[in-house]
Amino acid sequence: MSRRNPVRNARSTSRYSDLNEPKSEFGQVPDCNLFVVERILNKRTTRNGPEFLIKWKGFPETDSSWEPRKNLQCDRIIEEYERMAARVTGRRPQSPTYERPYETRRGYGFIRGDTSQPSTSAASAPSKQPHVDWVGKSVVHILGMTKAPGTMHFLCKMNDGSVTLVPDHIVHERFPNQSIKFYESRLVISSKTFAPIK
């Protein structure tokens, strides 16, 4: 598409109007559709390749837009964003709620997946112990439920006053009455869904 062709360029008023445009000094952006990237906010992958959510310099954050990689000429900013994103996503929180030590050892002495004799020696016990010592602890009240990475977890208030996230299969196994009471307290029955019994 030629800028000198008046048929293709609707903005030009004469055939040579583009030649008369004032030249911009170094560092200034001429009056055209060239925008400066302030920073990259997010990244997504589509069928056409990666797209970046761009915060444009001189515009509010509400005017940010998704732009494909091929339309951007800010390699340094993209590399910096990808380096920061790799550093952030490479870390995992050091929290017991994100680990799954409960599956390694069951309460009745067998290791999951092991069909041999129950483990009795300390050498055969798994090295990772659960973060909660269940001796003398019980659930007083279940405060809520959330989906942590992988499974559902109950937010439980324990008898010692602590509040902790416990995987749902542990609560169902060790404290079935409290889990049933929690489900029943959240149960909503609509009269419109049930027909009257005649």
Short mmCIF file of C-alpha atoms in Angstrom, two decimals:
data_model
loop_
_atom_site.label_atom_id
_atom_site.label_comp_id
_atom_site.label_asym_id
_atom_site.label_seq_id
_atom_site.Cartn_x
_atom_site.Cartn_y
_atom_site.Cartn_z
CA MET A 1 0.00 0.00 0.00
CA SER A 2 1.65 3.17 -1.18
CA ARG A 3 1.29 6.37 0.77
CA ARG A 4 1.54 8.39 -2.45
CA ASN A 5 -1.44 6.73 -4.09
CA PRO A 6 -4.46 9.03 -3.49
CA VAL A 7 -6.89 6.22 -4.27
CA ARG A 8 -5.56 4.00 -1.50
CA ASN A 9 -4.75 6.78 0.96
CA ALA A 10 -8.01 8.52 1.83
CA ARG A 11 -6.25 11.01 4.14
CA SER A 12 -4.23 12.66 1.42
CA THR A 13 -5.83 15.63 -0.33
CA SER A 14 -3.43 15.83 -3.21
CA ARG A 15 -1.15 13.44 -4.94
CA TYR A 16 2.02 14.78 -3.28
CA SER A 17 0.69 15.92 0.10
CA ASP A 18 2.77 13.28 1.90
CA LEU A 19 5.98 14.88 0.67
CA ASN A 20 5.13 18.17 2.35
CA GLU A 21 4.77 16.70 5.89
CA PRO A 22 7.16 18.29 8.39
CA LYS A 23 10.04 16.06 9.39
CA SER A 24 10.09 15.15 13.08
CA GLU A 25 13.14 15.66 15.24
CA PHE A 26 14.88 12.69 16.83
CA GLY A 27 12.91 11.37 19.83
CA GLN A 28 9.60 12.86 18.78
CA VAL A 29 6.82 10.73 17.42
CA PRO A 30 5.33 12.07 14.19
CA ASP A 31 1.58 12.48 13.99
CA CYS A 32 0.78 8.93 12.87
CA ASN A 33 -0.51 5.69 14.35
CA LEU A 34 2.63 4.93 16.36
CA PHE A 35 2.16 4.38 20.09
CA VAL A 36 4.75 3.88 22.82
CA VAL A 37 4.57 0.86 25.12
CA GLU A 38 4.84 1.80 28.79
CA ARG A 39 4.76 -1.75 30.16
CA ILE A 40 3.29 -5.21 29.59
CA LEU A 41 0.52 -6.21 31.98
CA ASN A 42 -0.25 -9.80 30.95
CA LYS A 43 0.28 -12.48 28.31
CA ARG A 44 -2.04 -15.00 26.72
CA THR A 45 -1.70 -17.59 23.98
CA THR A 46 -4.23 -17.74 21.16
CA ARG A 47 -4.44 -19.69 17.92
CA ASN A 48 -2.47 -16.95 16.20
CA GLY A 49 0.35 -17.01 18.75
CA PRO A 50 1.14 -15.07 21.92
CA GLU A 51 -0.63 -11.80 22.68
CA PHE A 52 0.40 -9.23 25.27
CA LEU A 53 -1.80 -6.87 27.27
CA ILE A 54 -0.13 -3.52 26.65
CA LYS A 55 -0.30 -0.41 28.85
CA TRP A 56 0.21 2.47 26.42
CA LYS A 57 2.27 5.50 27.45
CA GLY A 58 0.11 8.58 27.92
CA PHE A 59 -3.15 6.61 28.11
CA PRO A 60 -5.07 5.31 31.15
CA GLU A 61 -4.87 1.64 32.07
CA THR A 62 -8.47 1.18 30.91
CA ASP A 63 -7.26 1.77 27.34
CA SER A 64 -4.86 -1.19 27.51
CA SER A 65 -5.24 -3.62 24.63
CA TRP A 66 -4.22 -7.14 23.61
CA GLU A 67 -1.67 -7.00 20.82
CA PRO A 68 -0.10 -9.91 18.92
CA ARG A 69 3.66 -10.33 19.20
CA LYS A 70 4.18 -9.59 15.51
CA ASN A 71 2.68 -6.07 15.91
CA LEU A 72 5.07 -5.05 18.67
CA GLN A 73 8.52 -3.52 18.28
CA CYS A 74 9.55 -3.52 21.93
CA ASP A 75 11.79 -6.58 22.25
CA ARG A 76 13.54 -5.31 25.38
CA ILE A 77 10.26 -4.77 27.25
CA ILE A 78 8.95 -8.19 26.16
CA GLU A 79 12.16 -9.93 27.28
CA GLU A 80 12.02 -8.12 30.62
CA TYR A 81 8.36 -9.13 31.11
CA GLU A 82 9.05 -12.78 30.23
CA ARG A 83 12.04 -12.85 32.59
CA MET A 84 9.90 -11.46 35.44
CA ALA A 85 7.02 -13.84 34.63
CA ALA A 86 9.37 -16.84 34.66
CA ARG A 87 10.77 -15.76 38.02
CA VAL A 88 7.29 -15.33 39.53
CA THR A 89 5.77 -18.54 38.16
CA GLY A 90 8.89 -20.55 38.98
CA ARG A 91 8.26 -20.12 42.70
CA ARG A 92 5.83 -22.21 44.67
CA PRO A 93 4.58 -21.08 48.05
CA GLN A 94 6.11 -22.97 50.97
CA SER A 95 2.76 -23.78 52.51
CA PRO A 96 1.52 -27.18 53.67
CA THR A 97 -1.78 -26.61 51.87
CA TYR A 98 -0.02 -26.89 48.50
CA GLU A 99 1.65 -30.18 49.30
CA ARG A 100 0.00 -33.59 49.34
CA PRO A 101 1.69 -35.44 52.20
CA TYR A 102 -1.59 -36.94 53.38
CA GLU A 103 -1.75 -39.45 50.56
CA THR A 104 1.57 -41.02 51.41
CA ARG A 105 0.48 -42.53 54.72
CA ARG A 106 -2.94 -43.69 55.81
CA GLY A 107 -4.09 -43.85 59.42
CA TYR A 108 -4.35 -47.64 59.48
CA GLY A 109 -0.67 -48.36 58.78
CA PHE A 110 -0.65 -49.01 55.04
CA ILE A 111 1.07 -46.86 52.47
CA ARG A 112 -1.23 -46.05 49.55
CA GLY A 113 -0.50 -48.35 46.62
CA ASP A 114 1.38 -50.83 48.82
CA THR A 115 -0.29 -54.23 49.14
CA SER A 116 2.36 -55.75 51.39
CA GLN A 117 2.43 -55.93 55.19
CA PRO A 118 1.72 -52.82 57.28
CA SER A 119 4.76 -50.69 57.90
CA THR A 120 6.06 -51.00 61.44
CA SER A 121 9.65 -49.80 61.27
CA ALA A 122 10.70 -46.17 61.10
CA ALA A 123 12.86 -46.91 58.04
CA SER A 124 9.86 -47.88 55.93
CA ALA A 125 7.85 -44.81 56.97
CA PRO A 126 7.75 -41.96 54.46
CA SER A 127 10.17 -39.12 55.14
CA LYS A 128 7.52 -36.44 54.73
CA GLN A 129 5.13 -36.28 57.68
CA PRO A 130 1.78 -34.46 57.61
CA HIS A 131 1.95 -30.87 58.85
CA VAL A 132 -0.87 -31.43 61.34
CA ASP A 133 -0.30 -33.57 64.41
CA TRP A 134 -3.75 -35.10 64.88
CA VAL A 135 -3.04 -36.38 68.40
CA GLY A 136 -5.37 -34.45 70.69
CA LYS A 137 -6.79 -32.31 67.87
CA SER A 138 -10.32 -32.27 66.62
CA VAL A 139 -12.41 -30.00 64.44
CA VAL A 140 -14.68 -27.71 66.45
CA HIS A 141 -16.28 -25.97 63.51
CA ILE A 142 -15.87 -25.86 59.73
CA LEU A 143 -15.75 -22.23 58.65
CA GLY A 144 -15.72 -22.64 54.88
CA MET A 145 -14.48 -24.46 51.86
CA THR A 146 -12.07 -23.47 49.09
CA LYS A 147 -10.38 -25.02 46.11
CA ALA A 148 -6.64 -24.97 46.65
CA PRO A 149 -4.46 -26.31 43.82
CA GLY A 150 -5.62 -29.82 43.10
CA THR A 151 -8.34 -30.57 45.66
CA MET A 152 -11.00 -28.99 47.81
CA HIS A 153 -9.96 -27.90 51.31
CA PHE A 154 -12.02 -27.14 54.40
CA LEU A 155 -11.14 -24.14 56.55
CA CYS A 156 -11.40 -25.72 60.00
CA LYS A 157 -11.29 -24.26 63.50
CA MET A 158 -9.51 -26.74 65.73
CA ASN A 159 -10.04 -27.37 69.45
CA ASP A 160 -6.74 -25.64 70.28
CA GLY A 161 -7.99 -22.40 68.68
CA SER A 162 -5.96 -22.64 65.48
CA VAL A 163 -7.54 -22.25 62.05
CA THR A 164 -6.14 -24.41 59.29
CA LEU A 165 -6.87 -25.61 55.75
CA VAL A 166 -7.39 -29.36 55.68
CA PRO A 167 -7.96 -31.43 52.50
CA ASP A 168 -11.53 -32.62 52.14
CA HIS A 169 -10.67 -36.33 52.13
CA ILE A 170 -8.99 -35.96 55.55
CA VAL A 171 -12.03 -34.19 57.01
CA HIS A 172 -14.41 -36.77 55.52
CA GLU A 173 -12.30 -39.59 56.92
CA ARG A 174 -11.54 -38.23 60.40
CA PHE A 175 -14.44 -35.88 61.13
CA PRO A 176 -17.49 -37.08 59.14
CA ASN A 177 -20.07 -35.54 61.49
CA GLN A 178 -18.62 -32.04 61.15
CA SER A 179 -18.46 -32.32 57.36
CA ILE A 180 -22.09 -33.47 57.19
CA LYS A 181 -23.14 -30.65 59.53
CA PHE A 182 -21.28 -28.15 57.29
CA TYR A 183 -22.96 -29.45 54.12
CA GLU A 184 -26.40 -29.42 55.78
CA SER A 185 -25.95 -25.84 56.99
CA ARG A 186 -25.21 -24.71 53.41
CA LEU A 187 -28.03 -26.71 51.81
CA VAL A 188 -30.67 -24.58 50.10
CA ILE A 189 -33.95 -26.18 49.10
CA SER A 190 -36.21 -24.25 46.80
CA SER A 191 -39.92 -24.97 46.99
CA LYS A 192 -40.22 -24.43 43.24
CA THR A 193 -38.08 -27.44 42.43
CA PHE A 194 -40.18 -29.96 44.35
CA ALA A 195 -43.75 -30.81 43.51
CA PRO A 196 -46.08 -31.28 46.49
CA ILE A 197 -46.66 -34.90 47.50
CA LYS A 198 -50.27 -35.96 47.02
#
